[in-house]
PDB file of C-alpha atoms and ligand atoms in Angstrom:
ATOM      1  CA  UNK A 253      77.682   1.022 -85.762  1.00  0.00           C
ATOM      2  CA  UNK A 254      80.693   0.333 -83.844  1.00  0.00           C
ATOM      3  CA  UNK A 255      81.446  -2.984 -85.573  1.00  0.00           C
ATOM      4  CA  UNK A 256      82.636  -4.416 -88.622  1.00  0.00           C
ATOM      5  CA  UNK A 257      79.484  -5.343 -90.604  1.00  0.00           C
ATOM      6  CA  UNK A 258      78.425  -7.661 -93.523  1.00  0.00           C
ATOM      7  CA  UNK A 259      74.734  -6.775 -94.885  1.00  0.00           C
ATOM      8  CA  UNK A 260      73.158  -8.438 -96.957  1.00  0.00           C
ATOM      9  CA  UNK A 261      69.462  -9.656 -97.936  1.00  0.00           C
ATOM     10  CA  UNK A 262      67.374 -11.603 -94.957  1.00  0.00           C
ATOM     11  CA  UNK A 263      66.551 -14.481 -97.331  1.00  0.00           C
ATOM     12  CA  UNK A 264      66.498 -15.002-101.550  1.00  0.00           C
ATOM     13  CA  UNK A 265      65.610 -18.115-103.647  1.00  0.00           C
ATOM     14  CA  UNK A 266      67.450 -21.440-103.697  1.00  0.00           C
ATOM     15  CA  UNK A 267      68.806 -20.580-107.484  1.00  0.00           C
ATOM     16  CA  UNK A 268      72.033 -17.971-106.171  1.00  0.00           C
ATOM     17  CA  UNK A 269      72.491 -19.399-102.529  1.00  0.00           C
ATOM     18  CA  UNK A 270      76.123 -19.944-102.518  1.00  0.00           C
ATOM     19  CA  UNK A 271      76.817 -17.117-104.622  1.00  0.00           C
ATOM     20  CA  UNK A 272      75.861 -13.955-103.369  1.00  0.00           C
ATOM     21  CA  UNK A 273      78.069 -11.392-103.379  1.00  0.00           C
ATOM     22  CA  UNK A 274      78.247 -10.944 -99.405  1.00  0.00           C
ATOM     23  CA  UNK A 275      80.525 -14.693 -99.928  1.00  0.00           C
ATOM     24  CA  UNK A 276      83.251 -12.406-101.625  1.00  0.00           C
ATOM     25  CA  UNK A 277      83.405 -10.012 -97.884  1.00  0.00           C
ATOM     26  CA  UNK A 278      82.369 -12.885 -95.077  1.00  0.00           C
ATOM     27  CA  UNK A 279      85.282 -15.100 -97.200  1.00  0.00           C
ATOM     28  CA  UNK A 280      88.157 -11.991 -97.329  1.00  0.00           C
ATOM     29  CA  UNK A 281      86.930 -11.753 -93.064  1.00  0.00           C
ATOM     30  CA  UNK A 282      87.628 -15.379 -92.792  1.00  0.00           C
ATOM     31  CA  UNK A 283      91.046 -15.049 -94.453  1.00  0.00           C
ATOM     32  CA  UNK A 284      92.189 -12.173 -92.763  1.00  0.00           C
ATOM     33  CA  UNK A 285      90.889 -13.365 -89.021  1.00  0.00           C
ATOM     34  CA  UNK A 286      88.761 -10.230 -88.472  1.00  0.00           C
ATOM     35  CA  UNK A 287      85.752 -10.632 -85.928  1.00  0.00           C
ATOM     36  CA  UNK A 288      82.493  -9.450 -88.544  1.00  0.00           C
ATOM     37  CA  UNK A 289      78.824  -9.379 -87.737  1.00  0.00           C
ATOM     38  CA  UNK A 290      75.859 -10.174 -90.533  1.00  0.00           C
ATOM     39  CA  UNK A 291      72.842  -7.891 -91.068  1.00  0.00           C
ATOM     40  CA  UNK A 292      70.141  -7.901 -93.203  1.00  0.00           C
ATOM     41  CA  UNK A 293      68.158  -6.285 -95.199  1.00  0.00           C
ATOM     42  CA  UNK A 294      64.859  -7.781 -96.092  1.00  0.00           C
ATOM     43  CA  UNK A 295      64.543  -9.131-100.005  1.00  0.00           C
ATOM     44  CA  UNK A 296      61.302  -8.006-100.514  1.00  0.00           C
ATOM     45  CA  UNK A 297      61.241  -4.469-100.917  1.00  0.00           C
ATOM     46  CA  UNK A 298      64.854  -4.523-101.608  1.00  0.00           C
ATOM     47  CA  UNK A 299      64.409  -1.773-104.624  1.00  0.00           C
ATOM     48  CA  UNK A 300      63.243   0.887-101.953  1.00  0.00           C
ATOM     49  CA  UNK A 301      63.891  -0.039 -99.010  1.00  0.00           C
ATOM     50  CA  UNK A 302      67.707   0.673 -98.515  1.00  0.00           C
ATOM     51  CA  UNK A 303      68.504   2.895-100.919  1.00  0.00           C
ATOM     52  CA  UNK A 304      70.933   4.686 -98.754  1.00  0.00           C
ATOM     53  CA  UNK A 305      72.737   1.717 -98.018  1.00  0.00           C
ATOM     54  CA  UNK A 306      73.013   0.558-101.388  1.00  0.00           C
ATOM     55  CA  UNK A 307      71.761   3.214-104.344  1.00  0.00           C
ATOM     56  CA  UNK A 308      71.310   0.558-106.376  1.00  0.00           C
ATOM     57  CA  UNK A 309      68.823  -1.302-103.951  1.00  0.00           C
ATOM     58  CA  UNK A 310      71.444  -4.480-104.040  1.00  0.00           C
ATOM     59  CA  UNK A 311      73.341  -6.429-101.522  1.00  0.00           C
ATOM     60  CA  UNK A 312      76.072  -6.086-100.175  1.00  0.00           C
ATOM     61  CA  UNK A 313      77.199  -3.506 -98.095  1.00  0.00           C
ATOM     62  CA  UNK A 314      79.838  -3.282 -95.527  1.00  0.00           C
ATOM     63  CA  UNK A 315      79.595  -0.941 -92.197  1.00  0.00           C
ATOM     64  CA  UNK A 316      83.105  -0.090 -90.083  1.00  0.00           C
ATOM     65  CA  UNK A 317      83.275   2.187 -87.630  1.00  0.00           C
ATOM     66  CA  UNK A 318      82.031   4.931 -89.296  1.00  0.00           C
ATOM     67  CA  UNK A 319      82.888   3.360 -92.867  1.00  0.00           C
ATOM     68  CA  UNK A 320      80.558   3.185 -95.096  1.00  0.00           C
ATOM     69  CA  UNK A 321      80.546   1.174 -98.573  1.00  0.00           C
ATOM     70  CA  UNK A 322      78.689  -0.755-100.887  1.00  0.00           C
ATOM     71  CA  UNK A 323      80.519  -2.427-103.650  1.00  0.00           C
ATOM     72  CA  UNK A 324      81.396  -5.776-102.969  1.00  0.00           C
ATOM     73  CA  UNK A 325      84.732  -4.673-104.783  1.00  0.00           C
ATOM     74  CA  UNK A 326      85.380  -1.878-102.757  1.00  0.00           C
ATOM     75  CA  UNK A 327      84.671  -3.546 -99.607  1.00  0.00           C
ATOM     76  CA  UNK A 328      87.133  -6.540-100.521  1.00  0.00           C
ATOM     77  CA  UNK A 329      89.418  -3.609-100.906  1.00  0.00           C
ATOM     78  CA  UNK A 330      88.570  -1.728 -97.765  1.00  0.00           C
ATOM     79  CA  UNK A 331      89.269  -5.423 -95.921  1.00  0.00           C
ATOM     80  CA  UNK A 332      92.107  -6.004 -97.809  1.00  0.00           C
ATOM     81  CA  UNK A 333      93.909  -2.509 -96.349  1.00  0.00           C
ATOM     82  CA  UNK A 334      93.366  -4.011 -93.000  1.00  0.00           C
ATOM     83  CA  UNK A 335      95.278  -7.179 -93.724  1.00  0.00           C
ATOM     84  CA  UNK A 336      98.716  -8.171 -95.174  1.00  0.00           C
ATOM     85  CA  UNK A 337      96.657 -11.412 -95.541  1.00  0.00           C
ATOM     86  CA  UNK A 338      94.815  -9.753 -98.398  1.00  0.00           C
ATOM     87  CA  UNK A 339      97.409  -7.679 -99.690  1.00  0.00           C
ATOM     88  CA  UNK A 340     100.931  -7.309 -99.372  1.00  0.00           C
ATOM     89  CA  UNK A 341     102.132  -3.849 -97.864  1.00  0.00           C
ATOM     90  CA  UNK A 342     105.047  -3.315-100.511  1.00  0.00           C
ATOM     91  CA  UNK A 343     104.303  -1.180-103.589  1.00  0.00           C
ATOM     92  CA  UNK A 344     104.565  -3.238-106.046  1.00  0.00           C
ATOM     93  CA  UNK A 345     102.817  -6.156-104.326  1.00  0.00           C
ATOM     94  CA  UNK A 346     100.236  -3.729-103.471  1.00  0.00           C
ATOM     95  CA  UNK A 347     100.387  -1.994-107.205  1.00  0.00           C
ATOM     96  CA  UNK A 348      99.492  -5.945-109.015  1.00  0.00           C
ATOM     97  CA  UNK A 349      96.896  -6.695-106.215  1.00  0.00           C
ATOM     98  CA  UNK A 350      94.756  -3.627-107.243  1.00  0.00           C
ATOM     99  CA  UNK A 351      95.330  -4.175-110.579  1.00  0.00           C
ATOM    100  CA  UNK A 352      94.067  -7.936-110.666  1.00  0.00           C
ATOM    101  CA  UNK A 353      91.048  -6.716-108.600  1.00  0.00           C
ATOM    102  CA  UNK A 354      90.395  -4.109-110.930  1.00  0.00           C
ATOM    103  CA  UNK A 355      90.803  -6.720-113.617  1.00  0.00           C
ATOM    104  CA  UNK A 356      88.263  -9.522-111.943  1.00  0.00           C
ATOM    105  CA  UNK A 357      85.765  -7.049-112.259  1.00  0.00           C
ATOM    106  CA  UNK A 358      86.351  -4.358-115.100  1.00  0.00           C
ATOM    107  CA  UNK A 359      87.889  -7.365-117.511  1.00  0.00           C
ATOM    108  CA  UNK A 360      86.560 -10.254-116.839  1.00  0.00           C
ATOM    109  CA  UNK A 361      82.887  -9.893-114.467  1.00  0.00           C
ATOM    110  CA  UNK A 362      82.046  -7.044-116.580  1.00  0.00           C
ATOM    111  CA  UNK A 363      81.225  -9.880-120.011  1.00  0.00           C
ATOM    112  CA  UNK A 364      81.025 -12.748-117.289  1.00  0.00           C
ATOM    113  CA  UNK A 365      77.533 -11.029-115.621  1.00  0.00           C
ATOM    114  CA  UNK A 366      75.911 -10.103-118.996  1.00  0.00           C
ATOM    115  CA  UNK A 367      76.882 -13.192-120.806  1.00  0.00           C
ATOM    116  CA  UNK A 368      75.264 -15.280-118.034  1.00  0.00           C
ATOM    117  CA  UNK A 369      72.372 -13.099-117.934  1.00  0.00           C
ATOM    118  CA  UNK A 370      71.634 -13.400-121.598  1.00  0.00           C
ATOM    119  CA  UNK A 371      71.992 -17.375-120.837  1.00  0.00           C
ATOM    120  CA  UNK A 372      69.593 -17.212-118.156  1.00  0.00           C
ATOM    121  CA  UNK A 373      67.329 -15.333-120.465  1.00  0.00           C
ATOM    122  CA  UNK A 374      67.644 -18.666-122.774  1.00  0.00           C
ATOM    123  CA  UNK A 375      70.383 -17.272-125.214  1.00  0.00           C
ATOM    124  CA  UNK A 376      73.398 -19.483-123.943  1.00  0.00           C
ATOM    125  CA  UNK A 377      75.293 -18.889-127.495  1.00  0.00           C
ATOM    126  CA  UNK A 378      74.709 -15.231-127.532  1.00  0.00           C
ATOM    127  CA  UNK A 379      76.704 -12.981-128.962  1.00  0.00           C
ATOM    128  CA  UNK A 380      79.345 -11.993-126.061  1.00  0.00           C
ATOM    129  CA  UNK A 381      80.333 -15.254-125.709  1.00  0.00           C
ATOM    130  CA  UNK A 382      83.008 -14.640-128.516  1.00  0.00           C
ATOM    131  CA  UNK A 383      84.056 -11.455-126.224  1.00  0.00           C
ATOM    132  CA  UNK A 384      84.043 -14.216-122.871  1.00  0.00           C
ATOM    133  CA  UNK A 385      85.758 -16.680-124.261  1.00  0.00           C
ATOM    134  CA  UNK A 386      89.035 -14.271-125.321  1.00  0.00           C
ATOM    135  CA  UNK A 387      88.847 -12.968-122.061  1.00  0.00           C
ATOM    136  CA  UNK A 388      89.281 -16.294-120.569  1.00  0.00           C
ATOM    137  CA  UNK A 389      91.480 -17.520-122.660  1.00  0.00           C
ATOM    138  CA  UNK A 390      94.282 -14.678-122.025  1.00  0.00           C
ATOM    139  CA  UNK A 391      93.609 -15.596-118.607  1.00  0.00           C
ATOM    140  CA  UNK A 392      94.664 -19.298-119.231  1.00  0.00           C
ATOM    141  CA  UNK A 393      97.895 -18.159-120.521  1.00  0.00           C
ATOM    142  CA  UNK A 394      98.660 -15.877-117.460  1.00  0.00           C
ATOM    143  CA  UNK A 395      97.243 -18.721-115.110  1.00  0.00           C
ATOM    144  CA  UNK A 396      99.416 -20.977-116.865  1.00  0.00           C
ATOM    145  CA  UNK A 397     102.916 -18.457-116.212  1.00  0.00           C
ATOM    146  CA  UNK A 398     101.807 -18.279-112.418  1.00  0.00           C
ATOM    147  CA  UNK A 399     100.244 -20.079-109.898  1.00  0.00           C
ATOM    148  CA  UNK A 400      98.656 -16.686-108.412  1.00  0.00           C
ATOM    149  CA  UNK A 401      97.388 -13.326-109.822  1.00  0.00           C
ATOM    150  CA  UNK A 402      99.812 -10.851-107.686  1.00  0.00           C
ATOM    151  CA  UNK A 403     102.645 -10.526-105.990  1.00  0.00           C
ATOM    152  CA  UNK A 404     103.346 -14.352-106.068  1.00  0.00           C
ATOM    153  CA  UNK A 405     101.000 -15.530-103.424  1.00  0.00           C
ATOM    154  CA  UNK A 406      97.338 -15.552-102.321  1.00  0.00           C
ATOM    155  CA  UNK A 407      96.021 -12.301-102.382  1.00  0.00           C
ATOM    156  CA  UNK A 408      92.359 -10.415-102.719  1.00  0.00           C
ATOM    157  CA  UNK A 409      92.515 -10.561-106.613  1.00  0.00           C
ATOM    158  CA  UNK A 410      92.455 -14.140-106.683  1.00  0.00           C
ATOM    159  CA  UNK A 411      89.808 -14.236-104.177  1.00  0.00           C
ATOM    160  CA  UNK A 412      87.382 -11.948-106.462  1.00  0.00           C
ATOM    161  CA  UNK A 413      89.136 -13.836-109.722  1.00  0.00           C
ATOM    162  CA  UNK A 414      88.031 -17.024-108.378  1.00  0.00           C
ATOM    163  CA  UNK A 415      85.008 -15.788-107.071  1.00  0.00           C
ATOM    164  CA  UNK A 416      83.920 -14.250-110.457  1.00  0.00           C
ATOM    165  CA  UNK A 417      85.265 -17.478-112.413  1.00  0.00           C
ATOM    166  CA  UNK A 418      83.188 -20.217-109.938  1.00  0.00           C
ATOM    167  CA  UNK A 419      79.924 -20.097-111.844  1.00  0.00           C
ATOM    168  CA  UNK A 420      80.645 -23.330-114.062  1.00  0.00           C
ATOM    169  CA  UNK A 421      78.316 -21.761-116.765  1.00  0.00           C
ATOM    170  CA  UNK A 422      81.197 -19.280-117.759  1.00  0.00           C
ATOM    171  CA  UNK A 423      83.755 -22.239-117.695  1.00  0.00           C
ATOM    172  CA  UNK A 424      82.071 -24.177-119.667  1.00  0.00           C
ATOM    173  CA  UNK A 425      83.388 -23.478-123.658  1.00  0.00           C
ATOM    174  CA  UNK A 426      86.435 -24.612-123.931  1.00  0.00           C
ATOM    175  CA  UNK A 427      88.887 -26.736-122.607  1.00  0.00           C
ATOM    176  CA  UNK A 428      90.865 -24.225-119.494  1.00  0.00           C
ATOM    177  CA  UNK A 429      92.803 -26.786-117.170  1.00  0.00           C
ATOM    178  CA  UNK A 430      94.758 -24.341-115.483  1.00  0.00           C
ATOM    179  CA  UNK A 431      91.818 -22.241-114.696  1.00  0.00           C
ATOM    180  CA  UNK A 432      90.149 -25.039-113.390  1.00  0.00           C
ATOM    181  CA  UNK A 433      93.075 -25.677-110.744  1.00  0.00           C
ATOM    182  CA  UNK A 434      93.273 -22.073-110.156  1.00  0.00           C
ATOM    183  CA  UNK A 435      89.743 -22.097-109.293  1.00  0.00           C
ATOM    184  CA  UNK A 436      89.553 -25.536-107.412  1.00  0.00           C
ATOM    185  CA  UNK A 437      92.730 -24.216-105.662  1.00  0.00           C
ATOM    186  CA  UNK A 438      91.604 -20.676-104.441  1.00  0.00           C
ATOM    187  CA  UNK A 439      88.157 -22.169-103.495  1.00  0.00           C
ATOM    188  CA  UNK A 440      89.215 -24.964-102.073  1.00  0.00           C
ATOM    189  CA  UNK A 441      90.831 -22.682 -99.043  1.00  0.00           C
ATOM    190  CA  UNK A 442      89.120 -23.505 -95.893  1.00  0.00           C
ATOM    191  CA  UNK A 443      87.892 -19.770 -95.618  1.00  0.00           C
ATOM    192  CA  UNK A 444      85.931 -20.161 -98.486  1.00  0.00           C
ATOM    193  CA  UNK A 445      83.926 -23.353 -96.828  1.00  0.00           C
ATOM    194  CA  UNK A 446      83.634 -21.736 -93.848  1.00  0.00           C
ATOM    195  CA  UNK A 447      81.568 -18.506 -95.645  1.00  0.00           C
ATOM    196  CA  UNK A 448      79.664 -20.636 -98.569  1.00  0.00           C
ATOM    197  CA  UNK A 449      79.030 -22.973 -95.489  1.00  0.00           C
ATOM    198  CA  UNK A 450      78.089 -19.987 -93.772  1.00  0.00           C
ATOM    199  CA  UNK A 451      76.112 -17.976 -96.285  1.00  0.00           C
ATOM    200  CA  UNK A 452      73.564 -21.086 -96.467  1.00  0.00           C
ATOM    201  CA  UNK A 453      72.780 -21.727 -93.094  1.00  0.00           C
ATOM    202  CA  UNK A 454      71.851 -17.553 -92.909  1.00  0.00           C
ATOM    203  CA  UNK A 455      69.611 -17.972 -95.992  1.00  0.00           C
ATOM    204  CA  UNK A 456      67.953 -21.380 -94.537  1.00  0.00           C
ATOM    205  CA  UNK A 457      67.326 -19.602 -91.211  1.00  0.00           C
ATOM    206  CA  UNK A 458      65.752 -17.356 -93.690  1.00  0.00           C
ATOM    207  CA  UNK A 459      63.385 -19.751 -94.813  1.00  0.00           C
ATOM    208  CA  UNK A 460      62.648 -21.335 -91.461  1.00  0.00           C
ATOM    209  CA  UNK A 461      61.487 -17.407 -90.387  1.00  0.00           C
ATOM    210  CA  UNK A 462      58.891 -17.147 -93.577  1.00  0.00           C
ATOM    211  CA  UNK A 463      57.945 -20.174 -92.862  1.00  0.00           C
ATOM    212  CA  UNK A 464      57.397 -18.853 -89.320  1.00  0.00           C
ATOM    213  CA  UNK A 465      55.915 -15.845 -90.768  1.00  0.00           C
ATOM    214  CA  UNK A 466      53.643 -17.379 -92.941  1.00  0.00           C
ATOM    215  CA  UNK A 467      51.931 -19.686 -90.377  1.00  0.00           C
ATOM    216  CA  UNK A 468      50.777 -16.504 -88.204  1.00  0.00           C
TER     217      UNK A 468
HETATM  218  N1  GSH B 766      78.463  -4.519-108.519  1.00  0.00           N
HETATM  219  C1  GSH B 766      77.742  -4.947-107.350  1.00  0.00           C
HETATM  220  C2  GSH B 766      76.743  -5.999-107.759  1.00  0.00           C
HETATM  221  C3  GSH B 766      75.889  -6.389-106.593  1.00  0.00           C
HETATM  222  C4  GSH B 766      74.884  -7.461-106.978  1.00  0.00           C
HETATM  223  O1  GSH B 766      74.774  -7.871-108.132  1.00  0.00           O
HETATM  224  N2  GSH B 766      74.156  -7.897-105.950  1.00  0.00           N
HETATM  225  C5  GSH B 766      73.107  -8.872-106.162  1.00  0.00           C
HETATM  226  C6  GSH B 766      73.298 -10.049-105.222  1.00  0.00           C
HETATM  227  S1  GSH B 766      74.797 -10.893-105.550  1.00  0.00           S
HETATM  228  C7  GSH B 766      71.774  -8.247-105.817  1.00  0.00           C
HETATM  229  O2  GSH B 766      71.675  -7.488-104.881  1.00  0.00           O
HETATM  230  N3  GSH B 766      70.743  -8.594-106.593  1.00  0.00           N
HETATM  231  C8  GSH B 766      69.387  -8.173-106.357  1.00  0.00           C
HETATM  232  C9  GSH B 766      68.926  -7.149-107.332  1.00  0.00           C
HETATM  233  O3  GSH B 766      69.707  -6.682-108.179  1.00  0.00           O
HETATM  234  O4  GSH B 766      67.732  -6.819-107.226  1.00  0.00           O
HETATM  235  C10 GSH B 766      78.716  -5.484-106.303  1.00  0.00           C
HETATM  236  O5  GSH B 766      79.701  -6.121-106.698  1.00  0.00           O
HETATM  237  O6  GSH B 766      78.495  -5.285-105.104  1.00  0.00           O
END
Protein backbone atom coordinates (compact mmCIF):
# COMPACT_ATOMS: atom_id res chain seq x y z
CA UNK A 1 0.00 0.00 0.00
CA UNK A 2 1.51 3.09 -1.18
CA UNK A 3 0.75 5.07 1.99
CA UNK A 4 1.72 5.49 5.41
CA UNK A 5 -0.77 3.38 7.43
CA UNK A 6 -2.11 3.10 11.05
CA UNK A 7 -4.21 -0.31 11.62
CA UNK A 8 -5.82 -1.00 14.16
CA UNK A 9 -9.17 -2.82 15.42
CA UNK A 10 -12.68 -1.51 13.68
CA UNK A 11 -14.28 -1.05 17.12
CA UNK A 12 -13.50 -2.49 21.04
CA UNK A 13 -15.35 -1.79 24.35
CA UNK A 14 -15.70 1.55 26.12
CA UNK A 15 -13.15 0.21 29.06
CA UNK A 16 -9.50 0.94 26.80
CA UNK A 17 -10.88 3.70 24.35
CA UNK A 18 -8.29 6.27 24.79
CA UNK A 19 -5.64 3.90 25.27
CA UNK A 20 -5.00 1.70 22.58
CA UNK A 21 -1.84 1.29 21.44
CA UNK A 22 -2.50 2.76 17.77
CA UNK A 23 -2.60 6.46 20.18
CA UNK A 24 1.26 5.85 20.67
CA UNK A 25 1.71 5.88 16.25
CA UNK A 26 -1.43 8.37 15.17
CA UNK A 27 0.24 10.75 18.25
CA UNK A 28 4.26 10.33 16.97
CA UNK A 29 2.29 11.21 13.09
CA UNK A 30 0.79 14.20 14.67
CA UNK A 31 4.12 15.35 16.12
CA UNK A 32 6.16 14.80 13.29
CA UNK A 33 3.49 16.38 10.56
CA UNK A 34 3.37 13.20 8.44
CA UNK A 35 0.09 12.71 6.27
CA UNK A 36 -1.17 8.85 7.80
CA UNK A 37 -4.26 6.92 6.88
CA UNK A 38 -6.32 4.50 9.56
CA UNK A 39 -7.32 0.90 8.75
CA UNK A 40 -8.91 -1.62 10.48
CA UNK A 41 -9.08 -4.75 11.32
CA UNK A 42 -12.29 -6.10 12.67
CA UNK A 43 -12.25 -7.01 16.72
CA UNK A 44 -14.07 -9.95 16.44
CA UNK A 45 -12.08 -12.55 15.05
CA UNK A 46 -9.06 -10.62 15.86
CA UNK A 47 -7.12 -14.01 17.11
CA UNK A 48 -7.29 -15.40 13.42
CA UNK A 49 -8.06 -13.15 11.35
CA UNK A 50 -4.76 -11.12 10.76
CA UNK A 51 -2.28 -13.15 11.80
CA UNK A 52 0.06 -11.99 9.16
CA UNK A 53 -0.33 -8.58 10.07
CA UNK A 54 0.15 -9.04 13.58
CA UNK A 55 1.38 -12.83 14.79
CA UNK A 56 0.11 -12.15 17.84
CA UNK A 57 -3.53 -11.38 16.52
CA UNK A 58 -3.16 -7.68 18.29
CA UNK A 59 -3.38 -4.16 17.15
CA UNK A 60 -1.37 -2.17 15.94
CA UNK A 61 0.39 -2.37 12.92
CA UNK A 62 1.93 0.14 10.71
CA UNK A 63 2.14 -0.20 6.66
CA UNK A 64 4.84 2.23 4.57
CA UNK A 65 5.57 1.81 1.33
CA UNK A 66 6.52 -1.50 1.37
CA UNK A 67 7.29 -1.41 5.29
CA UNK A 68 5.92 -3.63 7.20
CA UNK A 69 5.73 -3.72 11.21
CA UNK A 70 3.81 -4.50 14.08
CA UNK A 71 5.08 -3.42 17.39
CA UNK A 72 3.76 -0.33 18.49
CA UNK A 73 7.49 0.18 19.69
CA UNK A 74 9.01 -0.48 16.59
CA UNK A 75 6.70 1.54 14.63
CA UNK A 76 7.26 4.68 17.02
CA UNK A 77 10.78 3.91 16.03
CA UNK A 78 10.31 3.43 12.33
CA UNK A 79 8.36 7.13 12.58
CA UNK A 80 10.79 8.46 14.65
CA UNK A 81 13.75 7.78 11.75
CA UNK A 82 11.62 9.87 9.55
CA UNK A 83 11.60 12.88 11.83
CA UNK A 84 14.17 15.02 13.75
CA UNK A 85 10.86 15.82 15.56
CA UNK A 86 11.05 12.39 17.14
CA UNK A 87 14.59 12.01 17.37
CA UNK A 88 17.51 14.02 17.09
CA UNK A 89 19.96 13.03 14.14
CA UNK A 90 23.26 13.33 16.32
CA UNK A 91 24.65 10.14 17.91
CA UNK A 92 24.38 10.67 21.08
CA UNK A 93 20.94 12.31 20.92
CA UNK A 94 19.99 9.46 18.86
CA UNK A 95 22.04 6.82 21.26
CA UNK A 96 19.65 8.20 24.73
CA UNK A 97 16.44 8.31 22.54
CA UNK A 98 16.68 4.50 21.82
CA UNK A 99 17.72 3.83 25.02
CA UNK A 100 14.68 5.58 26.88
CA UNK A 101 12.40 3.79 24.33
CA UNK A 102 13.92 0.65 25.04
CA UNK A 103 13.53 1.55 28.68
CA UNK A 104 9.53 2.61 28.48
CA UNK A 105 8.99 -0.71 27.41
CA UNK A 106 11.67 -3.37 28.59
CA UNK A 107 11.88 -1.40 32.24
CA UNK A 108 9.07 0.03 33.01
CA UNK A 109 5.72 -1.44 30.58
CA UNK A 110 7.17 -4.77 30.98
CA UNK A 111 5.87 -4.77 35.32
CA UNK A 112 3.42 -1.81 34.35
CA UNK A 113 1.15 -4.39 31.88
CA UNK A 114 1.25 -7.41 34.28
CA UNK A 115 0.81 -5.49 37.42
CA UNK A 116 -2.34 -3.89 35.95
CA UNK A 117 -3.48 -7.08 34.65
CA UNK A 118 -3.26 -8.85 37.94
CA UNK A 119 -5.35 -5.62 39.25
CA UNK A 120 -7.87 -6.06 36.72
CA UNK A 121 -8.04 -9.67 37.69
CA UNK A 122 -9.00 -8.18 41.35
CA UNK A 123 -5.42 -8.49 42.93
CA UNK A 124 -4.57 -4.64 43.06
CA UNK A 125 -1.80 -5.38 45.95
CA UNK A 126 -0.26 -8.23 44.16
CA UNK A 127 2.93 -9.14 44.40
CA UNK A 128 4.81 -7.00 41.52
CA UNK A 129 3.72 -4.05 42.87
CA UNK A 130 6.92 -4.02 45.14
CA UNK A 131 8.89 -4.59 41.63
CA UNK A 132 6.49 -1.32 40.07
CA UNK A 133 6.87 0.80 42.58
CA UNK A 134 11.07 0.71 42.48
CA UNK A 135 10.78 1.07 39.00
CA UNK A 136 8.91 4.21 39.35
CA UNK A 137 10.54 5.50 41.88
CA UNK A 138 14.15 5.53 40.08
CA UNK A 139 12.22 7.18 37.52
CA UNK A 140 11.20 10.07 39.93
CA UNK A 141 14.73 10.71 40.66
CA UNK A 142 15.78 10.90 36.91
CA UNK A 143 12.48 12.96 36.20
CA UNK A 144 13.43 15.07 38.94
CA UNK A 145 17.42 15.75 37.31
CA UNK A 146 15.64 16.54 33.87
CA UNK A 147 12.75 17.87 32.48
CA UNK A 148 12.95 15.23 29.44
CA UNK A 149 14.15 11.59 28.95
CA UNK A 150 16.87 12.27 26.00
CA UNK A 151 18.85 14.47 24.51
CA UNK A 152 17.34 17.46 26.49
CA UNK A 153 14.13 17.95 24.65
CA UNK A 154 10.92 16.21 23.52
CA UNK A 155 11.67 13.18 21.91
CA UNK A 156 9.88 9.55 21.10
CA UNK A 157 10.94 8.11 24.56
CA UNK A 158 8.96 10.47 26.38
CA UNK A 159 6.14 9.99 24.11
CA UNK A 160 6.07 6.01 24.86
CA UNK A 161 7.29 6.99 28.71
CA UNK A 162 4.31 9.05 29.05
CA UNK A 163 2.24 6.93 27.15
CA UNK A 164 3.11 3.81 29.29
CA UNK A 165 2.93 6.00 32.64
CA UNK A 166 -0.87 7.63 31.73
CA UNK A 167 -2.90 4.78 33.17
CA UNK A 168 -3.51 6.48 36.72
CA UNK A 169 -3.79 2.88 38.18
CA UNK A 170 0.11 2.53 37.97
CA UNK A 171 0.51 6.11 39.50
CA UNK A 172 -1.37 5.58 42.08
CA UNK A 173 1.11 4.23 45.27
CA UNK A 174 2.99 6.73 46.22
CA UNK A 175 3.43 10.21 46.24
CA UNK A 176 5.55 11.00 42.39
CA UNK A 177 5.08 14.88 41.73
CA UNK A 178 7.53 15.11 39.16
CA UNK A 179 6.13 12.23 37.29
CA UNK A 180 2.93 13.67 37.45
CA UNK A 181 4.21 16.98 35.61
CA UNK A 182 6.18 14.90 33.34
CA UNK A 183 3.14 13.14 32.42
CA UNK A 184 0.61 16.14 32.47
CA UNK A 185 3.40 17.90 30.45
CA UNK A 186 4.12 15.33 27.60
CA UNK A 187 0.31 14.65 27.34
CA UNK A 188 -0.75 17.78 27.52
CA UNK A 189 0.99 18.48 23.85
CA UNK A 190 -1.65 19.32 21.43
CA UNK A 191 -0.66 16.16 19.29
CA UNK A 192 -1.68 14.04 21.88
CA UNK A 193 -5.45 15.68 21.91
CA UNK A 194 -5.58 15.65 18.51
CA UNK A 195 -4.99 11.46 18.38
CA UNK A 196 -6.90 10.53 21.87
CA UNK A 197 -9.49 13.02 20.31
CA UNK A 198 -9.06 11.15 17.31
CA UNK A 199 -8.87 7.54 18.40
CA UNK A 200 -12.54 8.03 19.96
CA UNK A 201 -14.41 9.40 17.31
CA UNK A 202 -12.91 6.08 15.05
CA UNK A 203 -14.11 3.73 17.82
CA UNK A 204 -17.67 5.64 18.15
CA UNK A 205 -18.07 5.45 14.35
CA UNK A 206 -17.45 1.94 15.33
CA UNK A 207 -20.34 1.66 17.36
CA UNK A 208 -22.67 3.69 15.19
CA UNK A 209 -21.73 0.77 12.26
CA UNK A 210 -22.81 -2.31 14.78
CA UNK A 211 -25.41 -0.53 15.60
CA UNK A 212 -26.05 -0.28 11.84
CA UNK A 213 -25.21 -3.82 11.55
CA UNK A 214 -27.28 -5.06 14.08
CA UNK A 215 -30.58 -3.46 12.90
CA UNK A 216 -30.33 -5.41 9.39
N1 LIG B 1 3.58 -5.28 22.55
C1 LIG B 1 2.46 -4.93 21.71
C2 LIG B 1 1.20 -5.00 22.53
C3 LIG B 1 0.00 -4.76 21.67
C4 LIG B 1 -1.28 -4.80 22.48
O1 LIG B 1 -1.29 -5.07 23.68
N2 LIG B 1 -2.37 -4.52 21.76
C5 LIG B 1 -3.68 -4.58 22.37
C6 LIG B 1 -4.42 -3.27 22.14
S1 LIG B 1 -3.60 -1.93 22.92
C7 LIG B 1 -4.49 -5.67 21.70
O2 LIG B 1 -4.40 -5.85 20.51
N3 LIG B 1 -5.29 -6.38 22.49
C8 LIG B 1 -6.20 -7.38 22.01
C9 LIG B 1 -5.75 -8.76 22.33
O3 LIG B 1 -4.65 -8.96 22.88
O4 LIG B 1 -6.55 -9.67 22.02
C10 LIG B 1 2.67 -3.54 21.11
O5 LIG B 1 3.21 -2.68 21.82
O6 LIG B 1 2.29 -3.31 19.96
Amino acid sequence: MGELSIWTYDWVPEGPRGFVRDLRLRWACEEAGLDYAVHTVPFDGRETNHLADQPFGQIPFLKDHGVELFESGAGLLHLARKSETLMPRDPVGEAETLQWTIAALNSVEMVTVPWWFLKLCGDADNGLTPWMVSRLHHLERVLGEQEWLAAGRFTVADLLMADVLRVSDVRAFGDRPRTEAYVARVTGRPAFSKARADQMAHFEAGDRKRAGAGAN
